[in-house]
């Protein structure tokens, strides 16, 4: 099912054909936990379609001529955490070759608009971006997200040495 469409990308529900590529990337299907086991992902897909009222994931598909709807990444959303009135978004493009071409920015804009439209009670969307990830920070700002500060030792890079992360948000008004 198509969720949103732009000039370069289309957002759609995740299908069986996407599971091999999606489970190859640790954070692609991290709605409640990283889903790298294809069998576990298939069971979750069959049960929920990876789309529920308070958490979900969708495919980013290229619309660029010659790509034939190629899966290039995923977006996911989930509750932002206790005491935070909003949703958190994560995203990944699977291949380095697809980065820097405008796919992620268009996908994030479409997804943000979709979430605000589908969740009228939601007044805040947030991104948690590790401080070393300059490209992702620039992407957030280009998509209308404002930097709010740093969460110290909150990143996922290493459980032994968590990294600092920027918090970015976009609010409804």
PDB file of C-alpha atoms in Angstrom:
ATOM      1  CA  UNK A   1       0.000   0.000   0.000  1.00  0.00           C
ATOM      2  CA  UNK A   2       1.336   3.427  -0.922  1.00  0.00           C
ATOM      3  CA  UNK A   3       1.525   5.835   2.030  1.00  0.00           C
ATOM      4  CA  UNK A   4       2.984   8.930   0.330  1.00  0.00           C
ATOM      5  CA  UNK A   5       4.682   9.800  -2.914  1.00  0.00           C
ATOM      6  CA  UNK A   6       7.077  12.541  -4.006  1.00  0.00           C
ATOM      7  CA  UNK A   7       9.250  13.267  -7.027  1.00  0.00           C
ATOM      8  CA  UNK A   8      12.166  10.966  -6.144  1.00  0.00           C
ATOM      9  CA  UNK A   9      10.720   8.521  -3.607  1.00  0.00           C
ATOM     10  CA  UNK A  10       7.555   6.707  -2.642  1.00  0.00           C
ATOM     11  CA  UNK A  11       6.764   5.512   0.870  1.00  0.00           C
ATOM     12  CA  UNK A  12       4.887   2.228   1.049  1.00  0.00           C
ATOM     13  CA  UNK A  13       4.185  -0.542   3.482  1.00  0.00           C
ATOM     14  CA  UNK A  14       6.873  -3.182   3.828  1.00  0.00           C
ATOM     15  CA  UNK A  15       6.245  -6.442   2.015  1.00  0.00           C
ATOM     16  CA  UNK A  16       7.675  -9.946   2.105  1.00  0.00           C
ATOM     17  CA  UNK A  17       9.959  -9.096  -0.832  1.00  0.00           C
ATOM     18  CA  UNK A  18      11.637  -6.391   1.328  1.00  0.00           C
ATOM     19  CA  UNK A  19      12.541  -8.550   4.324  1.00  0.00           C
ATOM     20  CA  UNK A  20      15.911  -9.839   3.119  1.00  0.00           C
ATOM     21  CA  UNK A  21      17.221  -6.332   2.397  1.00  0.00           C
ATOM     22  CA  UNK A  22      15.562  -4.787   5.433  1.00  0.00           C
ATOM     23  CA  UNK A  23      16.851  -7.310   7.961  1.00  0.00           C
ATOM     24  CA  UNK A  24      20.414  -6.909   6.665  1.00  0.00           C
ATOM     25  CA  UNK A  25      20.567  -3.484   8.366  1.00  0.00           C
ATOM     26  CA  UNK A  26      20.457  -3.371  12.143  1.00  0.00           C
ATOM     27  CA  UNK A  27      18.204  -0.306  12.486  1.00  0.00           C
ATOM     28  CA  UNK A  28      15.945  -0.803   9.493  1.00  0.00           C
ATOM     29  CA  UNK A  29      13.149  -2.493  11.429  1.00  0.00           C
ATOM     30  CA  UNK A  30      13.918  -1.307  14.958  1.00  0.00           C
ATOM     31  CA  UNK A  31      10.371  -0.464  15.950  1.00  0.00           C
ATOM     32  CA  UNK A  32      10.615  -2.181  19.323  1.00  0.00           C
ATOM     33  CA  UNK A  33      13.921  -4.008  18.919  1.00  0.00           C
ATOM     34  CA  UNK A  34      16.454  -4.462  16.149  1.00  0.00           C
ATOM     35  CA  UNK A  35      15.047  -7.061  13.768  1.00  0.00           C
ATOM     36  CA  UNK A  36      17.897  -8.775  11.951  1.00  0.00           C
ATOM     37  CA  UNK A  37      16.438 -12.300  11.946  1.00  0.00           C
ATOM     38  CA  UNK A  38      14.370 -12.782   8.751  1.00  0.00           C
ATOM     39  CA  UNK A  39      12.098 -15.402  10.379  1.00  0.00           C
ATOM     40  CA  UNK A  40      11.320 -13.110  13.313  1.00  0.00           C
ATOM     41  CA  UNK A  41      10.712 -10.222  10.892  1.00  0.00           C
ATOM     42  CA  UNK A  42       8.340 -12.386   8.820  1.00  0.00           C
ATOM     43  CA  UNK A  43       6.301 -13.265  11.912  1.00  0.00           C
ATOM     44  CA  UNK A  44       6.120  -9.574  12.861  1.00  0.00           C
ATOM     45  CA  UNK A  45       5.114  -8.651   9.309  1.00  0.00           C
ATOM     46  CA  UNK A  46       2.359 -11.277   9.307  1.00  0.00           C
ATOM     47  CA  UNK A  47       1.051 -10.080  12.694  1.00  0.00           C
ATOM     48  CA  UNK A  48       1.182  -6.303  12.250  1.00  0.00           C
ATOM     49  CA  UNK A  49       2.325  -5.391   8.754  1.00  0.00           C
ATOM     50  CA  UNK A  50       4.895  -3.253  10.608  1.00  0.00           C
ATOM     51  CA  UNK A  51       2.214  -0.577  10.932  1.00  0.00           C
ATOM     52  CA  UNK A  52       0.324   0.017  14.161  1.00  0.00           C
ATOM     53  CA  UNK A  53      -1.206   3.132  15.714  1.00  0.00           C
ATOM     54  CA  UNK A  54       1.820   3.977  17.868  1.00  0.00           C
ATOM     55  CA  UNK A  55       4.715   2.372  15.982  1.00  0.00           C
ATOM     56  CA  UNK A  56       5.481   1.421  12.425  1.00  0.00           C
ATOM     57  CA  UNK A  57       7.960   1.108   9.611  1.00  0.00           C
ATOM     58  CA  UNK A  58       7.699   1.726   5.901  1.00  0.00           C
ATOM     59  CA  UNK A  59       9.789   1.200   2.800  1.00  0.00           C
ATOM     60  CA  UNK A  60      11.498   3.991   0.879  1.00  0.00           C
ATOM     61  CA  UNK A  61      11.319   3.153  -2.797  1.00  0.00           C
ATOM     62  CA  UNK A  62      13.175   5.030  -5.552  1.00  0.00           C
ATOM     63  CA  UNK A  63      11.111   6.633  -8.301  1.00  0.00           C
ATOM     64  CA  UNK A  64      14.179   7.643 -10.299  1.00  0.00           C
ATOM     65  CA  UNK A  65      13.997   6.415 -13.876  1.00  0.00           C
ATOM     66  CA  UNK A  66      15.645   3.033 -14.280  1.00  0.00           C
ATOM     67  CA  UNK A  67      15.277   2.042 -10.615  1.00  0.00           C
ATOM     68  CA  UNK A  68      11.928   0.293 -11.129  1.00  0.00           C
ATOM     69  CA  UNK A  69      10.726   0.922  -7.579  1.00  0.00           C
ATOM     70  CA  UNK A  70      13.949  -0.305  -5.952  1.00  0.00           C
ATOM     71  CA  UNK A  71      13.892  -0.499  -2.138  1.00  0.00           C
ATOM     72  CA  UNK A  72      16.516   1.992  -0.966  1.00  0.00           C
ATOM     73  CA  UNK A  73      15.765   2.310   2.739  1.00  0.00           C
ATOM     74  CA  UNK A  74      13.226   2.451   5.524  1.00  0.00           C
ATOM     75  CA  UNK A  75      11.685   4.873   7.970  1.00  0.00           C
ATOM     76  CA  UNK A  76      10.249   3.971  11.335  1.00  0.00           C
ATOM     77  CA  UNK A  77       8.338   5.729  14.109  1.00  0.00           C
ATOM     78  CA  UNK A  78       7.588   4.915  17.737  1.00  0.00           C
ATOM     79  CA  UNK A  79       6.736   6.688  20.984  1.00  0.00           C
ATOM     80  CA  UNK A  80       9.369   9.258  21.891  1.00  0.00           C
ATOM     81  CA  UNK A  81       9.654   8.030  25.466  1.00  0.00           C
ATOM     82  CA  UNK A  82       8.030   8.501  28.846  1.00  0.00           C
ATOM     83  CA  UNK A  83       7.046  12.088  29.529  1.00  0.00           C
ATOM     84  CA  UNK A  84       7.588  13.212  25.918  1.00  0.00           C
ATOM     85  CA  UNK A  85       4.403  14.014  24.039  1.00  0.00           C
ATOM     86  CA  UNK A  86       5.298  12.948  20.526  1.00  0.00           C
ATOM     87  CA  UNK A  87       6.840  10.432  18.185  1.00  0.00           C
ATOM     88  CA  UNK A  88      10.432   9.620  17.353  1.00  0.00           C
ATOM     89  CA  UNK A  89      11.545   8.878  13.803  1.00  0.00           C
ATOM     90  CA  UNK A  90      14.439   6.788  12.570  1.00  0.00           C
ATOM     91  CA  UNK A  91      15.607   6.351   9.000  1.00  0.00           C
ATOM     92  CA  UNK A  92      18.266   4.555   7.003  1.00  0.00           C
ATOM     93  CA  UNK A  93      19.288   4.366   3.376  1.00  0.00           C
ATOM     94  CA  UNK A  94      20.732   0.907   2.782  1.00  0.00           C
ATOM     95  CA  UNK A  95      23.506   1.786   0.340  1.00  0.00           C
ATOM     96  CA  UNK A  96      26.180   4.469   0.554  1.00  0.00           C
ATOM     97  CA  UNK A  97      25.603   4.951  -3.194  1.00  0.00           C
ATOM     98  CA  UNK A  98      22.091   6.294  -2.523  1.00  0.00           C
ATOM     99  CA  UNK A  99      23.180   8.879   0.044  1.00  0.00           C
ATOM    100  CA  UNK A 100      23.531  12.538  -0.843  1.00  0.00           C
ATOM    101  CA  UNK A 101      21.005  12.349  -3.703  1.00  0.00           C
ATOM    102  CA  UNK A 102      17.979  13.856  -1.969  1.00  0.00           C
ATOM    103  CA  UNK A 103      16.197  10.564  -1.283  1.00  0.00           C
ATOM    104  CA  UNK A 104      16.361  10.787   2.511  1.00  0.00           C
ATOM    105  CA  UNK A 105      15.311  14.437   2.713  1.00  0.00           C
ATOM    106  CA  UNK A 106      12.256  13.888   0.520  1.00  0.00           C
ATOM    107  CA  UNK A 107      11.381  10.700   2.440  1.00  0.00           C
ATOM    108  CA  UNK A 108      11.711  12.414   5.833  1.00  0.00           C
ATOM    109  CA  UNK A 109       9.546  15.367   4.734  1.00  0.00           C
ATOM    110  CA  UNK A 110       6.856  13.033   3.371  1.00  0.00           C
ATOM    111  CA  UNK A 111       6.966  10.831   6.469  1.00  0.00           C
ATOM    112  CA  UNK A 112       6.810  13.770   8.878  1.00  0.00           C
ATOM    113  CA  UNK A 113       3.777  15.205   7.069  1.00  0.00           C
ATOM    114  CA  UNK A 114       2.142  11.761   7.018  1.00  0.00           C
ATOM    115  CA  UNK A 115       2.630  11.273  10.768  1.00  0.00           C
ATOM    116  CA  UNK A 116       1.220  14.689  11.613  1.00  0.00           C
ATOM    117  CA  UNK A 117      -1.786  13.975   9.359  1.00  0.00           C
ATOM    118  CA  UNK A 118      -2.419  10.490  10.793  1.00  0.00           C
ATOM    119  CA  UNK A 119      -1.799  11.505  14.421  1.00  0.00           C
ATOM    120  CA  UNK A 120      -3.675  14.747  15.173  1.00  0.00           C
ATOM    121  CA  UNK A 121      -2.873  14.262  18.868  1.00  0.00           C
ATOM    122  CA  UNK A 122       0.854  14.381  18.098  1.00  0.00           C
ATOM    123  CA  UNK A 123       2.411  17.820  18.360  1.00  0.00           C
ATOM    124  CA  UNK A 124       6.065  16.842  18.217  1.00  0.00           C
ATOM    125  CA  UNK A 125       8.307  14.653  16.059  1.00  0.00           C
ATOM    126  CA  UNK A 126      11.887  14.086  17.111  1.00  0.00           C
ATOM    127  CA  UNK A 127      15.107  12.658  15.755  1.00  0.00           C
ATOM    128  CA  UNK A 128      18.031  11.414  17.829  1.00  0.00           C
ATOM    129  CA  UNK A 129      21.238  11.789  15.820  1.00  0.00           C
ATOM    130  CA  UNK A 130      24.702  10.815  16.965  1.00  0.00           C
ATOM    131  CA  UNK A 131      26.964  13.876  17.102  1.00  0.00           C
ATOM    132  CA  UNK A 132      29.463  12.401  14.631  1.00  0.00           C
ATOM    133  CA  UNK A 133      26.756  12.166  11.931  1.00  0.00           C
ATOM    134  CA  UNK A 134      27.032  15.605  10.289  1.00  0.00           C
ATOM    135  CA  UNK A 135      25.129  14.529   7.159  1.00  0.00           C
ATOM    136  CA  UNK A 136      22.112  13.424   9.205  1.00  0.00           C
ATOM    137  CA  UNK A 137      22.171  16.650  11.231  1.00  0.00           C
ATOM    138  CA  UNK A 138      22.174  18.703   8.001  1.00  0.00           C
ATOM    139  CA  UNK A 139      19.318  16.564   6.688  1.00  0.00           C
ATOM    140  CA  UNK A 140      17.262  17.205   9.836  1.00  0.00           C
ATOM    141  CA  UNK A 141      17.734  20.963   9.547  1.00  0.00           C
ATOM    142  CA  UNK A 142      16.911  20.935   5.820  1.00  0.00           C
ATOM    143  CA  UNK A 143      13.633  19.172   6.669  1.00  0.00           C
ATOM    144  CA  UNK A 144      12.543  21.787   9.206  1.00  0.00           C
ATOM    145  CA  UNK A 145      13.792  20.118  12.373  1.00  0.00           C
ATOM    146  CA  UNK A 146      15.362  22.372  15.018  1.00  0.00           C
ATOM    147  CA  UNK A 147      18.325  21.381  17.170  1.00  0.00           C
ATOM    148  CA  UNK A 148      17.411  21.251  20.853  1.00  0.00           C
ATOM    149  CA  UNK A 149      20.606  20.096  22.482  1.00  0.00           C
ATOM    150  CA  UNK A 150      22.687  17.041  23.260  1.00  0.00           C
ATOM    151  CA  UNK A 151      21.789  13.810  25.021  1.00  0.00           C
ATOM    152  CA  UNK A 152      25.016  12.647  26.584  1.00  0.00           C
ATOM    153  CA  UNK A 153      25.975   8.980  26.265  1.00  0.00           C
ATOM    154  CA  UNK A 154      22.671   8.081  24.578  1.00  0.00           C
ATOM    155  CA  UNK A 155      23.847   6.692  21.204  1.00  0.00           C
ATOM    156  CA  UNK A 156      23.773   3.144  19.959  1.00  0.00           C
ATOM    157  CA  UNK A 157      27.175   2.834  18.302  1.00  0.00           C
ATOM    158  CA  UNK A 158      28.660   0.781  21.092  1.00  0.00           C
ATOM    159  CA  UNK A 159      27.048  -0.597  24.256  1.00  0.00           C
ATOM    160  CA  UNK A 160      30.402  -0.266  26.024  1.00  0.00           C
ATOM    161  CA  UNK A 161      30.889   3.371  25.031  1.00  0.00           C
ATOM    162  CA  UNK A 162      27.591   5.035  24.064  1.00  0.00           C
ATOM    163  CA  UNK A 163      27.976   8.204  22.028  1.00  0.00           C
ATOM    164  CA  UNK A 164      26.510  11.659  22.521  1.00  0.00           C
ATOM    165  CA  UNK A 165      23.483  12.512  20.381  1.00  0.00           C
ATOM    166  CA  UNK A 166      21.773  15.636  19.132  1.00  0.00           C
ATOM    167  CA  UNK A 167      18.041  15.975  19.687  1.00  0.00           C
ATOM    168  CA  UNK A 168      16.137  17.545  16.801  1.00  0.00           C
ATOM    169  CA  UNK A 169      12.413  18.261  16.725  1.00  0.00           C
ATOM    170  CA  UNK A 170       9.721  19.490  14.417  1.00  0.00           C
ATOM    171  CA  UNK A 171       6.530  20.684  16.050  1.00  0.00           C
ATOM    172  CA  UNK A 172       3.107  20.857  14.501  1.00  0.00           C
ATOM    173  CA  UNK A 173       2.738  24.640  14.672  1.00  0.00           C
TER     174      UNK A 173
END
